[in-house]
XYZ file of C-alpha atoms in Angstrom:
761
model
C 13.399 -3.453 -2.296
C 13.240 -1.490 1.442
C 10.467 -2.946 3.430
C 8.029 -1.304 6.402
C 6.021 -2.415 8.654
C 3.466 0.198 9.595
C 2.725 -1.245 13.584
C 3.081 -4.692 15.268
C 0.649 -6.140 17.693
C 1.198 -5.345 21.317
C -0.923 -7.829 23.541
C 1.972 -10.103 23.609
C 2.312 -13.477 21.671
C 0.681 -15.093 25.076
C -1.648 -11.869 25.742
C 1.127 -10.949 28.565
C 0.053 -7.363 28.428
C -3.936 -8.256 28.793
C -3.176 -10.490 31.900
C -0.459 -8.380 33.513
C -2.754 -5.223 33.283
C -5.847 -6.990 35.072
C -3.313 -7.560 37.762
C -2.472 -3.954 38.042
C -6.165 -3.231 37.982
C -6.606 -5.762 40.537
C -3.720 -4.170 42.622
C -1.695 -7.704 42.287
C 1.018 -6.019 40.157
C 2.397 -2.595 40.585
C 3.339 -0.035 38.037
C 6.990 -1.284 37.637
C 5.719 -4.844 37.211
C 3.627 -3.457 34.308
C 6.038 -1.767 32.990
C 8.439 -4.452 33.037
C 5.945 -6.837 31.236
C 5.679 -3.931 28.634
C 9.369 -3.665 28.024
C 9.794 -7.389 27.430
C 6.644 -7.431 24.875
C 8.416 -4.119 23.058
C 11.728 -6.040 22.856
C 10.572 -9.284 21.348
C 8.690 -7.343 19.230
C 11.310 -5.432 17.855
C 13.869 -8.174 17.246
C 11.347 -10.105 15.322
C 10.994 -7.573 12.896
C 14.903 -6.835 13.047
C 15.668 -10.659 12.387
C 13.404 -10.415 9.415
C 15.360 -7.756 7.622
C 12.412 -5.163 7.893
C 14.199 -1.524 6.831
C 11.547 0.547 8.439
C 10.601 -0.762 11.992
C 8.200 1.534 14.090
C 8.527 2.404 17.348
C 5.674 4.229 20.062
C 3.064 1.433 18.143
C 2.997 0.125 21.818
C 0.077 1.162 24.255
C -1.163 0.015 27.603
C -4.416 0.556 26.099
C -4.954 2.725 22.988
C -2.602 4.954 20.904
C -5.295 7.759 20.283
C -5.939 7.861 24.223
C -1.724 8.193 24.009
C -1.654 11.559 22.085
C -4.503 12.689 24.253
C -2.181 12.156 27.596
C 0.373 13.296 25.564
C -0.666 16.468 24.777
C -2.371 17.384 27.674
C -5.808 16.668 26.666
C -7.049 15.128 29.841
C -10.668 16.314 31.286
C -10.436 17.944 34.412
C -12.919 15.398 36.210
C -9.835 12.990 35.848
C -7.099 15.414 36.885
C -9.281 16.083 40.150
C -9.143 12.537 40.949
C -5.254 13.054 42.366
C -4.473 9.675 40.882
C -1.011 8.859 39.312
C -0.099 9.269 36.028
C -0.574 5.702 35.165
C -3.883 5.388 37.396
C -5.236 8.689 35.737
C -4.838 7.159 32.260
C -6.661 3.915 33.170
C -9.070 5.828 34.410
C -9.736 7.444 31.374
C -10.197 4.070 29.525
C -12.137 2.502 31.954
C -13.954 5.070 34.416
C -13.162 5.287 38.107
C -15.165 4.423 41.375
C -13.412 4.623 44.368
C -12.694 6.720 47.634
C -11.255 9.596 45.284
C -14.447 9.857 43.221
C -16.733 8.506 40.525
C -16.347 8.966 36.423
C -17.145 7.620 33.765
C -14.860 6.216 31.159
C -14.285 7.945 27.609
C -16.658 7.370 24.762
C -15.410 4.189 22.741
C -15.733 4.014 19.149
C -14.810 1.490 16.426
C -11.162 2.607 14.452
C -12.655 3.342 11.441
C -13.694 -0.413 9.341
C -12.056 -2.638 12.128
C -13.106 -4.434 15.213
C -10.605 -2.145 16.846
C -12.254 0.521 19.404
C -10.171 3.680 20.149
C -11.074 6.116 23.033
C -12.695 9.374 22.021
C -10.484 12.501 23.174
C -12.509 14.978 24.782
C -11.727 18.904 24.394
C -13.732 21.380 26.177
C -13.322 25.215 25.736
C -10.660 25.310 29.145
C -8.491 22.336 27.254
C -4.903 23.675 26.954
C -3.057 21.884 24.147
C 0.292 21.509 25.439
C 3.426 18.872 25.382
C 3.606 17.311 28.517
C 4.726 13.630 27.796
C 7.881 11.911 26.174
C 6.415 8.353 25.439
C 7.308 8.643 21.783
C 11.056 9.588 22.630
C 11.262 7.352 25.499
C 10.121 4.417 23.355
C 12.614 5.418 20.311
C 15.659 5.355 22.791
C 14.438 2.064 24.310
C 14.567 0.496 20.840
C 17.579 2.062 20.398
C 19.493 0.750 23.035
C 18.551 -2.470 22.224
C 20.479 -1.964 18.743
C 17.162 -1.130 16.834
C 16.589 2.075 14.983
C 13.283 2.858 14.346
C 10.751 5.262 12.782
C 8.533 6.984 15.380
C 4.719 6.577 14.999
C 2.738 9.344 16.038
C -0.999 9.866 15.615
C -1.117 12.470 12.883
C -2.539 15.895 14.146
C -5.431 16.140 11.213
C -6.610 12.713 12.175
C -6.579 13.231 15.983
C -8.168 16.622 15.656
C -10.790 15.094 13.247
C -11.485 12.165 15.667
C -12.006 14.282 18.650
C -15.263 15.323 20.599
C -15.697 19.092 21.246
C -17.664 19.625 23.988
C -17.711 23.201 24.834
C -18.579 26.466 22.395
C -14.833 26.167 20.610
C -14.596 23.807 17.600
C -11.515 22.120 15.951
C -10.417 25.159 14.074
C -10.114 27.005 17.594
C -7.283 24.174 18.353
C -5.681 23.865 15.346
C -2.646 26.676 16.054
C -1.970 24.999 19.427
C -1.871 21.706 17.877
C 0.691 22.893 15.206
C 2.603 24.454 17.552
C 2.713 21.488 20.260
C 3.352 18.781 17.428
C 6.204 20.815 16.064
C 7.936 21.211 19.670
C 7.444 17.252 19.730
C 8.903 16.864 16.295
C 11.965 19.191 17.117
C 12.609 16.745 20.361
C 12.587 13.924 18.167
C 15.086 15.564 15.701
C 17.471 16.489 18.371
C 17.605 13.236 19.519
C 18.879 11.919 16.289
C 15.482 10.324 15.326
C 15.704 9.542 11.574
C 12.220 9.005 10.467
C 8.721 10.085 11.794
C 5.647 8.586 10.744
C 2.434 10.167 10.862
C -0.617 7.777 10.854
C -3.360 9.886 9.131
C -5.926 7.109 8.234
C -8.665 9.920 8.401
C -7.698 11.274 4.735
C -8.938 8.037 3.127
C -12.810 9.370 4.208
C -14.662 11.748 1.950
C -13.074 15.154 2.786
C -14.588 18.647 2.371
C -12.656 21.567 1.041
C -12.049 22.878 4.755
C -10.687 19.556 5.286
C -8.513 19.662 2.743
C -7.449 23.244 3.420
C -7.104 22.289 7.300
C -4.483 19.419 6.423
C -2.784 21.438 4.430
C -2.308 24.070 6.814
C -1.251 22.017 9.315
C 1.599 20.040 7.188
C 2.920 23.137 5.618
C 3.700 24.481 9.212
C 4.654 21.293 10.631
C 7.147 20.581 7.646
C 8.802 23.764 7.418
C 10.414 23.080 10.646
C 11.175 19.547 10.253
C 15.393 20.018 10.005
C 16.883 16.874 9.605
C 14.415 14.286 10.381
C 12.288 12.726 7.570
C 8.554 12.796 8.214
C 6.341 10.070 6.438
C 2.847 10.339 5.987
C 0.872 7.076 6.490
C -2.716 6.188 5.477
C -4.543 3.217 5.554
C -7.972 1.521 5.162
C -8.528 3.155 1.859
C -7.421 5.548 -0.776
C -6.559 9.136 -0.856
C -8.315 10.386 -3.846
C -9.636 13.772 -2.250
C -5.916 14.624 -1.199
C -3.421 13.079 -3.502
C -2.255 15.943 -5.277
C -1.633 17.825 -1.808
C 0.198 15.014 -0.778
C 2.769 14.991 -3.631
C 2.958 18.213 -3.418
C 3.825 18.984 0.344
C 7.574 18.507 1.437
C 6.705 14.861 2.663
C 9.716 12.423 2.526
C 7.567 9.256 2.423
C 3.950 8.934 1.415
C 2.428 5.611 2.622
C -0.536 4.177 0.687
C -2.960 1.409 0.766
C -2.901 -0.841 -2.158
C -5.146 -3.321 -0.552
C -8.205 -1.801 0.667
C -7.697 1.718 -1.316
C -9.833 0.789 -4.549
C -8.036 3.900 -6.503
C -4.625 3.798 -5.294
C -3.118 1.737 -8.194
C -5.209 4.366 -10.573
C -4.077 7.665 -8.479
C -0.254 6.784 -9.067
C -0.032 5.163 -12.224
C -2.178 8.068 -13.782
C -1.047 11.067 -11.998
C 2.678 9.817 -11.550
C 4.637 9.941 -8.127
C 7.031 12.847 -7.082
C 10.621 11.957 -7.348
C 12.624 12.346 -4.340
C 9.801 10.822 -2.075
C 9.867 7.606 -0.971
C 6.389 5.692 -1.712
C 5.515 3.004 0.959
C 3.335 0.671 -0.795
C 0.986 -1.275 1.108
C 0.832 -4.669 -0.603
C 0.673 -6.942 2.353
C -2.824 -6.996 4.205
C -2.776 -6.069 7.370
C -6.150 -7.300 8.263
C -6.652 -10.511 6.723
C -4.720 -13.847 7.695
C -4.699 -15.340 4.093
C -1.528 -15.877 2.197
C -0.083 -13.136 0.172
C -0.833 -13.998 -3.398
C 3.111 -13.042 -5.105
C 2.317 -13.432 -8.619
C -0.111 -10.474 -8.323
C 2.062 -8.763 -5.772
C 5.123 -9.008 -8.183
C 2.506 -7.771 -11.112
C 1.753 -4.695 -9.330
C 5.132 -4.160 -8.330
C 6.622 -4.458 -11.715
C 3.881 -1.719 -13.200
C 4.611 0.628 -10.179
C 8.316 0.940 -11.285
C 7.199 2.106 -14.414
C 5.427 5.035 -13.175
C 7.155 8.088 -13.506
C 8.790 9.207 -10.477
C 9.193 5.613 -9.264
C 12.399 3.305 -9.229
C 13.836 0.939 -7.107
C 15.426 3.449 -4.992
C 12.197 4.926 -3.729
C 10.000 2.172 -3.743
C 8.983 0.596 -0.045
C 7.094 -2.718 0.208
C 4.653 -2.218 3.180
C 1.960 -3.785 5.061
C -1.398 -2.066 4.326
C -2.134 -0.926 7.580
C -0.881 -1.937 11.183
C -0.481 -5.621 12.019
C -2.346 -4.893 15.572
C -5.309 -6.319 13.509
C -3.968 -9.870 12.812
C -2.894 -12.433 15.414
C 0.636 -12.897 16.404
C 2.136 -16.196 15.174
C 1.042 -19.647 13.452
C 4.035 -21.019 15.892
C 1.233 -21.838 18.406
C -1.271 -23.584 16.221
C -0.065 -27.057 17.155
C -3.780 -28.395 16.404
C -4.272 -27.066 13.403
C -3.805 -29.617 10.128
C -1.218 -28.031 7.838
C -3.128 -28.479 4.972
C -5.026 -25.531 6.633
C -2.189 -23.640 8.571
C -0.125 -23.518 4.891
C -2.784 -21.035 3.702
C -2.485 -18.427 6.582
C 0.074 -15.853 7.508
C -0.440 -14.095 11.045
C 1.993 -11.018 11.841
C 4.950 -13.226 12.045
C 4.656 -14.819 9.011
C 3.774 -11.510 7.177
C 7.454 -10.446 8.041
C 8.693 -13.596 6.381
C 6.395 -12.560 3.372
C 7.598 -9.260 3.299
C 11.392 -10.395 3.387
C 10.523 -13.023 0.382
C 8.520 -10.557 -1.799
C 11.255 -7.929 -1.619
C 14.096 -10.278 -2.671
C 11.578 -11.964 -5.432
C 10.537 -8.370 -6.762
C 14.313 -7.604 -6.975
C 15.389 -11.141 -8.699
C 11.809 -10.605 -11.105
C 13.431 -7.318 -12.606
C 16.125 -9.463 -14.563
C 15.065 -13.050 -14.209
C 12.099 -15.553 -14.528
C 10.716 -15.330 -11.039
C 8.995 -18.564 -11.596
C 11.990 -20.602 -11.255
C 12.296 -19.825 -7.684
C 11.040 -22.164 -5.243
C 9.460 -20.115 -2.674
C 7.435 -18.465 -5.693
C 6.091 -21.788 -6.934
C 5.420 -22.808 -3.574
C 3.333 -19.608 -3.017
C 1.453 -20.054 -6.356
C 0.757 -23.893 -5.487
C -1.415 -22.919 -2.528
C -4.305 -21.148 -4.632
C -4.956 -24.264 -6.593
C -5.564 -26.585 -3.480
C -8.650 -25.586 -1.562
C -11.426 -27.774 -3.096
C -13.160 -28.450 0.162
C -13.918 -25.117 0.230
C -16.852 -25.791 -2.067
C -20.536 -27.069 -1.036
C -22.462 -26.993 -4.101
C -26.095 -27.174 -1.877
C -25.345 -24.032 -0.138
C -24.510 -22.107 -3.367
C -27.603 -23.490 -4.873
C -29.779 -22.472 -1.914
C -28.091 -18.881 -2.122
C -28.734 -18.668 -5.732
C -32.779 -19.790 -5.403
C -33.141 -16.854 -2.984
C -36.354 -14.756 -4.328
C -37.159 -10.897 -3.534
C -39.940 -11.975 -1.492
C -37.576 -13.773 1.011
C -36.596 -10.591 2.041
C -39.661 -9.078 3.357
C -41.342 -9.751 6.738
C -45.302 -9.434 6.837
C -47.429 -7.789 8.316
C -45.670 -4.499 8.489
C -44.057 -3.328 11.455
C -46.896 -1.398 13.069
C -49.451 -4.112 12.760
C -46.904 -6.486 14.326
C -46.090 -4.310 17.171
C -49.496 -4.040 17.988
C -49.970 -8.127 18.158
C -46.817 -8.165 20.227
C -47.771 -5.979 23.021
C -50.837 -7.843 23.229
C -49.319 -11.447 23.409
C -46.574 -10.380 25.358
C -48.304 -8.057 27.945
C -45.172 -6.023 29.303
C -45.134 -3.068 31.285
C -43.989 0.551 30.414
C -40.288 0.588 29.448
C -39.457 -3.067 29.948
C -36.302 -3.904 31.357
C -33.748 -6.400 29.999
C -30.259 -7.295 29.128
C -28.302 -7.576 25.961
C -27.778 -10.905 26.688
C -24.783 -12.685 28.363
C -23.999 -12.805 31.926
C -20.555 -12.582 33.917
C -18.116 -15.455 32.311
C -16.723 -16.635 36.038
C -13.424 -18.522 36.524
C -15.655 -21.084 37.468
C -17.756 -21.059 34.048
C -14.367 -20.827 32.007
C -13.274 -23.759 33.858
C -16.071 -25.738 32.825
C -15.687 -25.403 29.453
C -12.027 -25.541 29.378
C -12.277 -29.131 31.162
C -15.268 -30.151 28.318
C -13.030 -29.301 25.753
C -9.703 -31.191 27.186
C -12.110 -34.112 27.701
C -11.604 -34.126 31.567
C -15.502 -33.849 32.173
C -18.389 -35.679 30.582
C -20.550 -34.281 27.753
C -23.429 -34.950 30.659
C -21.284 -33.002 33.617
C -20.951 -30.111 31.275
C -24.521 -29.750 30.384
C -25.658 -30.299 33.891
C -23.212 -27.570 35.275
C -24.326 -25.004 32.494
C -28.424 -26.033 33.336
C -27.297 -25.096 37.110
C -25.691 -21.732 35.949
C -28.714 -20.886 33.922
C -31.285 -21.840 36.566
C -29.319 -19.264 38.905
C -29.153 -16.450 36.475
C -32.953 -16.776 35.899
C -33.845 -16.811 39.747
C -31.166 -13.862 39.902
C -33.025 -11.865 37.366
C -36.562 -12.583 38.613
C -35.252 -11.603 41.923
C -33.964 -8.292 40.504
C -37.279 -7.770 38.701
C -36.239 -7.699 35.018
C -39.228 -8.309 32.491
C -37.479 -10.133 29.920
C -35.068 -12.603 30.830
C -31.952 -14.361 29.068
C -30.316 -17.490 29.840
C -27.021 -15.967 30.337
C -24.621 -17.906 27.631
C -22.507 -19.823 29.741
C -22.022 -22.284 27.013
C -20.455 -19.568 24.844
C -16.812 -18.954 24.518
C -17.454 -15.907 22.087
C -20.402 -14.366 20.358
C -19.247 -15.273 17.103
C -16.726 -18.413 17.577
C -19.438 -20.155 19.412
C -21.745 -19.889 16.245
C -18.840 -20.934 13.629
C -18.249 -23.831 15.725
C -21.741 -25.279 14.857
C -21.403 -23.874 11.290
C -19.839 -26.223 8.235
C -16.891 -24.091 6.516
C -15.440 -22.925 9.305
C -11.775 -23.406 10.865
C -10.775 -22.715 14.421
C -7.353 -21.499 16.000
C -6.068 -22.067 19.324
C -4.311 -18.592 20.168
C -5.170 -16.532 17.214
C -5.798 -13.568 19.741
C -6.262 -10.096 18.202
C -6.666 -6.823 20.412
C -10.453 -5.524 20.204
C -9.913 -3.027 22.987
C -7.437 -2.519 26.185
C -7.243 -5.975 27.716
C -10.382 -7.270 25.600
C -8.893 -9.695 22.907
C -11.172 -11.502 20.558
C -10.171 -14.864 18.702
C -12.015 -14.721 15.368
C -12.487 -18.060 13.544
C -11.630 -18.340 10.249
C -14.084 -19.017 6.848
C -12.596 -21.678 4.861
C -15.364 -22.843 2.962
C -19.203 -22.438 1.792
C -21.364 -22.111 5.085
C -24.255 -24.117 6.267
C -25.896 -24.593 9.565
C -25.085 -28.430 10.732
C -27.239 -28.807 13.869
C -29.610 -26.666 16.246
C -27.345 -24.271 18.140
C -28.765 -22.429 20.857
C -32.489 -24.333 20.885
C -31.569 -26.834 24.050
C -30.459 -24.073 26.002
C -33.228 -21.827 25.252
C -35.981 -24.627 25.885
C -34.334 -25.090 29.184
C -34.284 -21.746 30.327
C -37.941 -21.200 29.375
C -38.725 -24.174 31.330
C -37.196 -22.271 34.766
C -39.470 -19.363 34.588
C -42.701 -17.846 33.737
C -41.564 -14.638 32.163
C -40.379 -14.069 28.540
C -37.305 -15.789 27.612
C -35.362 -14.255 24.780
C -33.574 -16.358 22.452
C -30.115 -15.081 21.774
C -28.324 -15.235 18.250
C -25.293 -13.550 16.322
C -26.536 -11.937 12.892
C -24.857 -12.911 9.839
C -23.125 -9.698 9.439
C -21.759 -9.608 12.616
C -20.396 -13.319 12.136
C -19.048 -12.349 9.125
C -17.286 -8.974 10.054
C -15.827 -10.540 13.196
C -14.529 -13.604 11.322
C -11.844 -13.782 8.966
C -13.256 -14.029 5.512
C -12.714 -15.604 2.375
C -10.922 -13.673 -0.227
C -11.987 -16.166 -2.921
C -15.884 -15.284 -2.893
C -17.709 -12.153 -2.577
C -18.380 -10.546 0.845
C -22.049 -10.578 -0.569
C -21.922 -14.088 -1.089
C -20.440 -14.980 2.370
C -23.335 -13.025 4.101
C -25.835 -14.715 2.375
C -24.500 -18.031 3.214
C -24.659 -17.114 6.954
C -27.855 -15.558 6.762
C -29.515 -18.823 5.431
C -28.133 -20.882 8.407
C -28.917 -18.426 11.204
C -32.364 -18.071 9.666
C -32.970 -22.017 10.010
C -32.066 -21.379 13.922
C -34.253 -18.751 14.317
C -37.114 -20.662 12.794
C -36.252 -23.590 15.153
C -36.113 -21.353 18.216
C -39.998 -20.199 17.276
C -41.036 -23.670 16.402
C -39.804 -24.383 20.300
C -42.011 -21.636 21.785
C -39.559 -19.099 21.741
C -41.348 -15.725 21.449
C -38.678 -12.966 21.725
C -35.733 -13.801 19.676
C -32.491 -11.191 19.841
C -30.270 -11.316 16.617
C -27.221 -8.875 17.538
C -25.550 -7.374 14.796
C -22.844 -5.164 16.808
C -20.842 -5.091 13.752
C -23.261 -3.868 11.265
C -21.362 -0.450 10.977
C -18.070 -1.713 11.074
C -17.366 -2.753 7.347
C -19.281 0.183 6.066
C -17.257 1.716 3.279
C -15.254 5.200 4.648
C -16.814 7.173 1.923
C -20.556 7.652 1.704
C -20.298 7.213 -1.789
C -19.869 3.747 -1.665
C -22.067 2.621 1.288
C -25.178 1.135 -0.541
C -23.282 -0.103 -3.894
C -21.039 -1.831 -1.931
C -22.315 -2.859 1.226
C -25.696 -1.661 2.583
C -27.561 -2.866 -0.469
C -26.695 -6.663 0.713
C -26.027 -6.935 4.627
C -29.250 -5.027 5.424
C -31.520 -7.779 3.127
C -29.182 -10.124 4.720
C -30.562 -9.369 8.117
C -33.976 -9.336 6.705
C -33.666 -12.525 5.326
C -32.528 -13.856 8.813
C -36.144 -12.948 10.093
C -38.550 -12.709 7.258
C -39.874 -16.143 7.704
C -41.334 -15.747 11.368
C -44.399 -15.216 12.656
C -46.141 -11.589 13.422
C -46.514 -12.272 17.098
C -42.636 -13.481 17.460
C -40.586 -10.274 18.664
C -37.521 -10.039 16.962
C -34.705 -7.764 18.611
C -31.276 -6.929 17.298
C -28.494 -4.791 18.962
C -25.270 -2.521 18.018
C -22.703 -1.150 19.708
C -19.842 1.232 19.721
C -20.015 2.954 16.216
C -21.306 5.960 14.826
C -24.773 4.903 13.880
C -26.495 8.458 13.723
C -25.534 8.740 9.409
C -27.165 5.179 8.932
C -30.601 5.524 11.159
C -32.795 4.832 8.222
C -30.711 1.769 6.982
C -31.130 0.433 10.664
C -34.699 1.477 10.616
C -34.832 -0.645 7.276
C -33.436 -3.874 8.992
C -37.085 -4.401 9.957
C -36.450 -5.508 13.793
C -39.190 -4.820 16.360
C -36.797 -3.560 18.769
C -33.301 -2.229 18.240
C -31.082 -1.679 21.248
C -27.661 0.680 20.641
C -25.067 1.435 23.238
C -25.632 5.019 23.936
C -24.036 5.885 27.530
C -20.442 6.765 26.707
C -21.736 8.773 23.901
C -24.041 10.819 26.231
C -27.356 9.704 24.408
C -26.035 11.614 21.134
C -28.066 9.155 18.938
C -31.458 9.797 20.068
C -31.544 13.252 18.337
C -30.970 11.344 15.191
C -33.508 8.519 15.764
C -36.000 11.590 16.409
C -35.062 13.415 13.325
C -35.440 10.516 11.087
C -38.891 9.280 12.625
C -37.404 5.892 13.849
C -40.443 3.672 13.891
C -38.608 0.448 15.411
C -38.875 0.154 19.452
C -35.584 1.001 20.847
C -33.527 0.383 23.937
C -30.563 3.057 24.110
C -28.122 1.675 26.611
C -28.567 3.472 30.513
C -24.937 2.278 31.406
C -21.603 1.345 30.580
C -20.657 -2.159 30.806
C -16.983 -1.836 29.673
C -16.275 0.013 33.107
C -16.189 -1.686 36.606
C -18.151 1.205 38.133
C -22.053 0.897 39.056
C -24.209 3.510 38.187
C -26.211 4.876 40.510
C -30.086 5.031 40.402
C -30.414 9.175 40.041
C -27.838 8.534 36.897
C -30.056 5.846 35.310
C -33.304 8.057 36.004
C -31.295 11.000 34.413
C -30.695 8.870 31.264
C -34.064 7.637 31.034
C -35.366 11.449 31.273
C -33.521 12.285 28.363
C -34.610 9.527 26.538
C -38.258 10.433 27.068
C -37.827 13.708 25.710
C -36.988 12.045 21.969
C -38.428 8.378 22.320
C -42.250 7.824 22.692
C -42.874 6.158 26.003
C -44.510 2.984 24.160
C -41.251 2.569 22.108
C -38.590 3.031 25.018
C -36.637 -0.356 26.585
C -34.153 0.034 29.603
C -31.266 -2.143 29.189
C -27.027 -1.833 30.005
C -25.235 -0.773 26.652
C -23.857 -4.112 26.038
C -23.399 -8.062 27.174
C -22.361 -8.599 30.847
C -19.929 -11.240 30.061
C -16.639 -9.378 31.060
C -18.167 -7.920 34.177
C -18.119 -9.602 37.510
C -20.869 -10.820 39.407
C -21.141 -8.313 42.724
C -20.986 -5.342 40.294
C -23.616 -6.896 37.771
C -26.033 -7.401 40.497
C -25.543 -3.995 41.937
C -25.852 -2.303 38.368
C -28.824 -4.319 37.526
C -30.891 -3.585 40.887
C -30.072 0.039 39.918
C -31.570 -0.029 36.549
C -34.734 -1.695 37.717
C -35.001 0.977 40.718
C -34.875 3.893 38.113
C -37.261 2.243 35.827
C -39.846 1.789 38.501
C -39.040 5.525 39.579
C -39.627 6.843 36.040
C -42.952 4.665 35.725
C -44.353 6.093 38.834
């Protein structure tokens, strides 16, 4: 069988791109130096895939920050405020991604949003009435030639026009239909240039096709590709989908003149049914996404080969036109298990990161061919693979399973109801109008990271480690008191990551040394792995919160990560349901909540930053497959606390406007949202839905180094007051401050407090 990889990780096996980019931002590396690092990463990626024998390797899957941003720049979708800065091409690119504050101007970054149902974030293109859609770049062609010069023939990856147009934000009177013809024209021009350069295959990524599509959406897609495919000449075109099935558009994909169609057989619930019941058009290649590009467990060869056998019996499918593929880009998994020298072999053998998935694809390709005429069970690689699925006895904890089974319906309900609790809490806490606070974390300086690293390596004692963190907590609280914040946090200096830190204190988790995954730009995360049944081993945050409370007379927030986010930002098990996993974690965090309350912590924040992330992409599946257990799981965490204990939660960088009723049903007392990059759009939805919960929309963007002015924050608060009752409005940044520097953090928070006092006045 031929094989394909949709895309490959681009941060570098040792996060080389992250570190080089950060040096570039600081002026310690020039553009040539950054480009050299990028070339080296791409070269290694091509070589790995070539050595594995991958038939269809992608080029242009690399990006300095984000592929959607690359597409915007490629087609001149750069708002005027960035062009007017007069920066170099690369500096303008990063200004779009990170914002800019300097001698040439002061602009915010583009909005960040979650990429479909992943923890990756894309930058939302802004198209205004004056935007001129025009092919102005050559990145796709340049990267194709770069790979070819190394002896690697690639398919050129492009963000598809339908997905790009559908994800963009239109800031003027014109809508997406007003720009369609221009995009078709310029994509056609690009396709012509690639054809003239001898490119054999172009891959148009169209993940938007797995969403619910209206009749207008379907007609728009058909219009775009009817015209685009009519001009393709010799180059072959693959339309690649992922993250779900294409039930609304399968017929059109079959009828249009595509040379290949990529379908997700891993997350696409109806993909197999669509293909087997409707057949597949002869003459097209079916790129079958059977190797999971989002999770790290080994592929079950028996199940995959069985699907391949059944597909080969479908009308229109044969050995010649079936291509084994990843289900999505491998951007969403770590690079390689090679660096995991501290992970025991009995764990490691169950996992497959990007590099190992190349081996799986190669083995499956051979096994599938072999299975056509022989007994595949005689092949060693097959037998070894199957042995893995019968060797995880230590993943089961009967006590945990019993506790989940004994949850009662009343355990999901907190009493008294919100409106009564709200009065009790206002009287108890005595906070001013528009209470000011932060989301939780403060800057993780080199000094903080060094202390944690030295403790992990045994270079300092536990007492020295604790003493250092206590000193930082005391300094952080003193700083917040000096600034004038109303609700204090301890700064989270003990935490490496908001999920990994909790996982380290929970039974059932496995941790890696170097399994980094890109979240956005230079931000990388190292998701822990849920190996078995989860329970709390010990108090996790209580000692730090109790110490922080002893340092101030102001209210201190206890800071926790919620069960849905812990699950969504871990690599989940595949042997039990998501619902069972999230309830296990919810019970563990519930124990921590009750411990914090018992130790005098009156405000407890349970972050659910990733609640929206795993929401099914089709609305018809929202409740039956997710919200019906995700929302109750959150309520389970806090339902046991007293009325006077105030429960906060936080959510960021997703589209929340369509699930506002579900968020209100979480029954928290205060909810903070990311809102600064999205121009406070969520506020209208809150008002329309009569949102009962108190709310803190972020007043400035922490993912940018720029410091917001007092006037800017006052303007935001003024807009908020038009839609939110004064008695329900909190003032805070849009997310935690972990990735920011000390200087910019202090300056930003000083302006936040000044602006709040001005509004109070």
